[in-house]
Coordinates of C-alpha atoms in Angstrom, one line a residue:
M9 CA 13.9 149.1 144.3
T10 CA 13.5 150.8 141.1
K11 CA 14.4 149.3 137.6
S12 CA 16.8 151.9 137.3
G13 CA 18.6 150.5 140.9
T14 CA 17.3 153.4 142.9
L15 CA 16.1 152.6 146.1
R16 CA 12.6 153.9 147.7
A17 CA 13.1 154.8 151.0
G18 CA 10.5 156.5 153.8
L19 CA 10.1 157.7 157.2
V20 CA 8.2 157.6 159.8
G21 CA 8.2 160.8 162.2
L22 CA 8.8 164.1 161.4
G23 CA 10.0 165.8 164.4
S24 CA 13.1 167.6 165.7
M25 CA 15.4 164.4 164.4
G26 CA 13.0 163.1 161.5
R27 CA 12.9 167.0 159.7
H28 CA 17.2 166.4 159.2
H29 CA 16.6 163.0 158.1
A30 CA 13.9 164.0 155.4
R31 CA 16.3 166.7 153.9
V32 CA 19.3 164.0 153.7
L33 CA 16.7 161.7 152.5
A34 CA 15.2 164.2 150.0
G35 CA 18.7 164.9 148.4
L36 CA 20.6 161.7 148.9
E37 CA 22.0 160.1 145.9
G38 CA 20.3 156.8 144.7
V39 CA 17.4 156.6 146.9
E40 CA 13.8 158.4 146.2
F41 CA 11.9 159.2 149.4
V42 CA 8.9 158.0 148.7
A43 CA 6.6 159.3 151.6
A44 CA 7.0 160.5 155.6
V45 CA 4.5 159.3 158.3
D46 CA 3.7 161.6 160.5
P47 CA -0.1 161.7 162.3
M48 CA 0.2 165.0 163.6
G49 CA 1.0 166.1 159.5
D50 CA 3.7 168.1 158.1
K51 CA 3.3 171.1 160.6
H52 CA 7.2 172.4 159.2
G53 CA 6.7 172.0 155.9
A54 CA 9.6 169.1 156.0
A55 CA 8.8 166.5 153.6
H56 CA 10.0 168.1 150.8
G57 CA 7.0 167.5 148.7
A58 CA 7.0 163.7 150.0
P59 CA 3.5 162.5 150.7
V60 CA 2.5 162.7 154.4
L61 CA 1.1 159.3 155.4
N62 CA -0.9 158.5 159.1
T63 CA 0.2 154.9 159.3
V64 CA 3.5 153.1 158.7
E65 CA 0.6 150.0 157.1
E66 CA -0.4 152.8 154.5
L67 CA 4.0 153.2 153.9
I68 CA 4.8 149.5 153.7
D69 CA 1.8 149.7 150.9
L70 CA 3.8 151.6 148.8
G71 CA 6.6 149.5 148.9
V72 CA 10.0 150.7 150.5
D73 CA 13.3 149.2 150.7
Y74 CA 14.0 150.4 153.9
T75 CA 13.0 152.6 156.0
V76 CA 13.8 155.8 158.7
V77 CA 13.1 155.4 162.4
A78 CA 12.7 158.8 163.7
C79 CA 9.4 158.2 166.3
P80 CA 9.5 159.0 170.0
T81 CA 11.9 156.0 171.4
A82 CA 9.0 154.4 173.2
L83 CA 7.1 153.7 169.6
H84 CA 10.6 151.9 168.1
E85 CA 9.6 148.4 169.5
E86 CA 6.0 148.5 167.3
V87 CA 7.1 150.6 164.1
G88 CA 10.4 148.3 163.8
L89 CA 8.6 144.8 164.1
A90 CA 6.1 146.2 161.7
L91 CA 8.6 146.6 159.2
A92 CA 10.6 144.0 159.8
E93 CA 6.8 141.6 159.2
A94 CA 7.3 143.2 156.2
G95 CA 11.1 142.7 154.6
V96 CA 11.6 146.2 155.1
C97 CA 15.0 147.4 156.1
A98 CA 15.0 150.3 158.7
L99 CA 17.4 152.5 160.0
V100 CA 16.5 153.4 163.5
E101 CA 17.4 156.6 165.7
K102 CA 19.2 155.6 168.9
P103 CA 18.6 154.3 171.0
V104 CA 17.1 151.4 169.2
A105 CA 14.6 150.7 172.0
D106 CA 13.9 152.0 175.2
T107 CA 14.1 148.5 177.3
V108 CA 16.2 146.0 176.7
E109 CA 13.8 143.9 175.7
G110 CA 12.2 145.6 173.2
A111 CA 16.1 145.7 171.8
R112 CA 16.3 142.0 172.2
R113 CA 13.1 141.8 170.3
L114 CA 14.4 143.9 167.4
V115 CA 17.4 142.2 167.1
E116 CA 15.4 138.9 166.6
A117 CA 12.9 139.8 163.9
F118 CA 15.3 141.8 161.9
E119 CA 18.4 139.0 161.9
S120 CA 15.7 136.1 161.8
R121 CA 14.9 137.6 158.4
G122 CA 18.2 138.8 156.9
L123 CA 17.2 142.2 156.8
V124 CA 19.5 145.2 156.9
A125 CA 18.9 147.3 160.0
G126 CA 20.8 150.0 161.5
V127 CA 20.8 152.2 164.6
G128 CA 21.3 155.6 164.3
H129 CA 24.2 156.3 166.4
I130 CA 25.6 159.4 164.5
E131 CA 29.0 160.0 167.1
R132 CA 30.3 157.3 164.7
C133 CA 29.6 159.6 161.4
N134 CA 31.6 162.4 163.1
P135 CA 34.6 163.2 161.8
A136 CA 36.6 163.8 164.7
L137 CA 35.9 160.5 166.0
R138 CA 36.3 158.9 162.7
S139 CA 39.5 160.1 162.5
L140 CA 39.9 159.4 166.5
R141 CA 38.9 155.9 166.0
A142 CA 41.5 155.0 162.9
R143 CA 44.3 156.6 164.5
L144 CA 44.0 154.3 167.9
E145 CA 43.6 151.0 165.2
A146 CA 46.7 152.2 163.8
G147 CA 48.2 152.0 167.5
E148 CA 49.4 155.6 167.6
L149 CA 48.3 156.1 171.2
G150 CA 49.5 153.1 172.1
D151 CA 48.4 150.6 175.2
V152 CA 44.7 152.9 176.2
Y153 CA 44.4 153.6 180.0
Q154 CA 41.4 155.9 180.1
V155 CA 38.5 157.4 178.1
V156 CA 36.6 160.3 179.5
T157 CA 33.3 161.9 177.6
R158 CA 31.1 165.4 178.9
R159 CA 28.3 165.9 177.4
Q160 CA 26.3 168.6 178.6
G161 CA 24.1 171.3 177.9
P162 CA 20.6 173.6 178.1
F163 CA 17.1 171.4 178.3
P164 CA 16.4 170.2 174.9
H165 CA 12.4 170.9 174.9
R166 CA 11.9 168.4 172.0
I167 CA 12.4 165.3 174.3
A168 CA 9.3 163.9 176.7
D169 CA 9.5 160.8 176.9
V170 CA 13.1 159.2 178.3
G171 CA 15.6 161.2 180.5
V172 CA 19.2 162.1 179.7
V173 CA 20.8 158.2 180.4
K174 CA 18.7 157.0 176.8
D175 CA 18.5 160.3 175.0
L176 CA 22.3 161.8 175.7
A177 CA 24.2 159.6 177.6
T178 CA 23.5 157.0 175.4
H179 CA 25.8 158.7 172.4
D180 CA 28.8 158.4 174.9
I181 CA 28.6 154.6 175.5
D182 CA 28.1 153.7 172.1
L183 CA 31.4 156.0 170.8
T184 CA 33.6 154.7 173.8
G185 CA 32.7 150.9 172.4
W186 CA 33.2 152.1 169.0
V187 CA 36.4 153.8 168.9
T188 CA 38.0 151.4 171.2
G189 CA 36.9 148.3 169.9
R190 CA 36.1 147.2 173.3
Q191 CA 33.3 146.2 175.5
Y192 CA 31.4 147.6 178.8
V193 CA 32.2 144.8 181.5
S194 CA 31.2 147.0 184.7
I195 CA 29.2 150.6 185.4
A196 CA 28.8 152.7 188.5
A197 CA 27.0 155.5 188.5
H198 CA 24.8 158.3 190.1
T199 CA 21.7 160.5 189.0
V200 CA 20.1 163.4 190.2
S201 CA 16.5 165.1 189.0
K202 CA 16.3 168.3 189.2
S203 CA 14.1 169.8 186.8
G204 CA 11.0 168.5 187.9
R205 CA 10.1 166.2 185.4
E206 CA 10.0 162.4 186.3
H207 CA 13.4 161.5 184.3
E208 CA 16.6 161.7 185.6
D209 CA 18.4 165.2 183.8
M210 CA 22.3 164.6 185.1
V211 CA 24.4 161.7 185.4
S212 CA 27.8 160.4 186.3
A213 CA 29.4 156.9 185.5
V214 CA 32.6 155.3 186.7
G215 CA 33.2 152.3 184.1
R216 CA 35.6 149.5 183.2
L217 CA 36.4 148.2 179.7
D218 CA 36.9 144.5 178.7
D219 CA 40.7 145.4 178.2
G220 CA 40.9 147.1 181.9
T221 CA 40.5 150.6 180.4
M222 CA 38.7 153.3 182.5
V223 CA 35.8 155.1 181.7
N224 CA 34.2 157.9 182.4
H225 CA 30.9 159.9 181.3
L226 CA 29.2 163.4 182.6
V227 CA 26.1 164.1 181.1
N228 CA 23.5 166.5 182.0
W229 CA 20.7 168.8 180.7
L230 CA 21.2 171.4 183.3
S231 CA 24.4 173.0 182.3
P232 CA 24.2 176.6 180.5
L233 CA 27.6 175.2 178.4
K234 CA 27.2 173.6 175.6
E235 CA 29.9 171.0 175.3
R236 CA 31.0 167.8 173.8
F237 CA 34.0 166.4 174.7
T238 CA 36.1 163.3 174.7
S239 CA 39.2 162.2 175.6
V240 CA 41.3 159.4 174.9
T241 CA 44.4 159.0 177.4
G242 CA 47.2 156.0 177.0
E243 CA 50.8 155.5 176.9
R244 CA 52.1 158.2 174.0
G245 CA 49.6 160.9 175.5
C246 CA 46.2 161.9 175.0
F247 CA 43.8 162.5 172.0
I248 CA 40.9 165.1 172.5
A249 CA 38.0 165.3 170.5
D250 CA 35.1 167.9 169.9
T251 CA 32.6 167.1 168.4
L252 CA 30.9 169.9 168.2
T253 CA 33.5 171.4 165.9
A254 CA 34.6 168.3 165.0
D255 CA 38.8 169.1 166.2
L256 CA 40.3 166.4 166.7
T257 CA 43.7 166.9 168.7
F258 CA 46.8 165.3 170.0
H259 CA 48.4 166.2 173.3
S260 CA 51.5 164.0 173.4
N261 CA 54.6 163.1 176.1
A262 CA 57.8 164.3 175.9
A263 CA 60.5 162.8 174.2
L264 CA 63.1 165.1 176.5
A265 CA 63.2 164.8 180.1
T266 CA 62.2 167.5 182.5
E267 CA 65.4 168.8 184.3
W268 CA 63.5 170.8 186.5
E269 CA 63.6 168.7 189.4
A270 CA 60.6 170.3 191.3
L271 CA 58.2 170.1 187.8
Q272 CA 59.2 166.3 187.2
A273 CA 58.2 165.1 190.4
F274 CA 55.0 167.5 190.0
R275 CA 53.7 166.6 187.0
G276 CA 54.6 162.8 186.6
V277 CA 54.7 162.6 182.6
S278 CA 56.2 165.4 181.0
E279 CA 54.5 167.7 178.2
G280 CA 55.0 167.0 174.6
D281 CA 54.1 168.4 171.2
M282 CA 50.2 169.8 170.5
I283 CA 49.2 168.3 167.3
R284 CA 45.6 169.5 165.7
Y285 CA 44.6 167.7 162.8
A286 CA 43.3 168.7 159.4
I287 CA 40.1 167.0 158.8
Q288 CA 37.7 166.9 156.3
K289 CA 34.3 167.7 157.8
R290 CA 31.4 166.5 155.9
E291 CA 27.9 166.4 157.7
P292 CA 27.9 163.2 159.9
L293 CA 24.2 162.9 158.8
L294 CA 24.6 162.7 155.3
V295 CA 27.8 160.0 156.1
E296 CA 25.4 157.9 158.1
H297 CA 22.6 157.6 155.8
E298 CA 25.2 157.0 152.4
L299 CA 26.3 154.2 154.8
F300 CA 23.0 152.7 155.6
R301 CA 22.1 152.9 151.6
D302 CA 25.7 150.8 150.9
A303 CA 24.9 148.3 153.1
V304 CA 21.6 148.1 152.1
L305 CA 22.6 147.1 148.6
G306 CA 24.8 144.8 149.8
K307 CA 28.2 147.1 149.8
P308 CA 30.6 147.0 152.7
A309 CA 29.5 150.0 155.1
D310 CA 30.3 150.0 158.8
I311 CA 26.8 150.9 160.2
C312 CA 26.0 150.6 163.6
T313 CA 24.2 147.0 163.7
L314 CA 20.7 146.4 165.5
R315 CA 22.8 144.5 168.3
Q316 CA 25.4 146.6 168.7
G317 CA 22.5 149.1 169.6
L318 CA 21.4 146.3 171.9
R319 CA 24.7 146.2 174.2
T320 CA 24.0 150.2 174.3
V321 CA 21.3 149.5 175.9
E322 CA 22.2 147.2 178.2
V323 CA 24.5 149.6 179.6
A324 CA 22.6 152.1 179.3
A325 CA 19.9 150.2 181.7
A326 CA 22.9 149.4 184.3
V327 CA 23.4 152.7 184.5
L328 CA 20.0 153.3 185.7
E329 CA 19.7 150.6 187.6
S330 CA 23.4 151.2 189.3
A331 CA 21.9 154.8 190.0
Q332 CA 18.7 153.3 191.7
D333 CA 20.7 150.7 194.0
G334 CA 24.3 152.4 194.8
S335 CA 25.8 149.5 193.7
T336 CA 28.2 148.4 190.5
I337 CA 26.8 146.5 188.1
R338 CA 28.7 143.8 186.0
I339 CA 27.2 143.6 182.5
D340 CA 27.6 140.5 180.0
H341 CA 26.4 139.7 176.9
Q342 CA 23.0 138.4 178.1
G343 CA 22.0 141.9 179.8
S344 CA 23.3 143.2 183.2
V345 CA 23.7 141.4 186.7
A346 CA 24.9 143.3 190.5
A347 CA 28.3 142.9 191.6
R348 CA 28.5 141.5 194.7

C-alpha cells in the first residue's frame, strides 16, 4: 500500500473478462492499477497505460497488495498459489479452479496465511439478485419451495478450456446458494455435446438444498435466445429476476378467493398482484471490485470467499459425475458421494 493509503493492484490475463477488469481497476477509487500480466501482450490496448508483463513473478516483484486473476481456468491454481506464497491477496475469476482438489489447495494456501481472497461470482453483485436476496432474508416470500434458473444463449467463442457446467452453470449454483443462504445436498443431471467440442454444451439438473428446497437448472450454449432467468417460488408467491436487465418482479398469491369454481380447481393458488421493483442499477463488476477492495482494507464486505467458491466447484463436479453415470449424487462438505 502506498503512503497515501492507496492499494496497489495487478491483473493476470487480458482476455475477454480481463479487459473488463482492467477498465474497472484503472478507474477504481483508492486503487492504483500497477501492471497486467499476459504473455500475448496487450493486443486490444486494454491495459489503460499500465505496463504489460510476461510473468506473475515480475508482477510480484513490483510490489502489489492484491491481484485479479482472469487467466484461463486451468491456470488459476498455479497463479493463485504463486500469489499466496508471495503474500498477495487475490480476486480469482470463477470458477476458482478447474478441479475440486485444485480449489482446496487454493483455499488452504490463502487461509493458512491469513490472506484475503475471493472468487468473481459476479451474479452476487447483480442489482436484481441483491434485492432478491435481501427480500428473502426479510421473509417477504415466507417458506421457499423452489429455485429455477435458465441461462442460455449462443456459443461463446472466448471459451476453450471448460464446458458449459464449469463456465456457466457455476453462476447458477453459486447464486442459488447465496440468495437462499442454503447448501446443496444432492444433484442429478444430464448433459449433451452437440457443437463438436470435447466438453458438454448443454446441461439440465435437478437438485435439493439442505432445507428441502427444490432446485432446477437449465444451461446451454445452443440457443439463439439469450436468457438469464431466476425464479424463487414460495409460500406467498414468486420472485422473478432477469439478470440481463437487472429487473426484479414479484407475483403474489391472491388474498381473495377465486369464485369461479372451474378456475379455482385448475389453478391451485390464485393469481394476485404483480410488482416490478425500482432498483438502483450499478455495474455489477464495479460493485464486485469495490467490495473486494474494502475486504482487503479490512472493512466489512460481502465477498464470495474461496471456501464458498470451493463449494460451487464441488457441486459442479457432482453435476458432471451424475451426468456421466446417471446417478443422483449426494454432496457433503468434503466433496461428492454417489447416492445408493
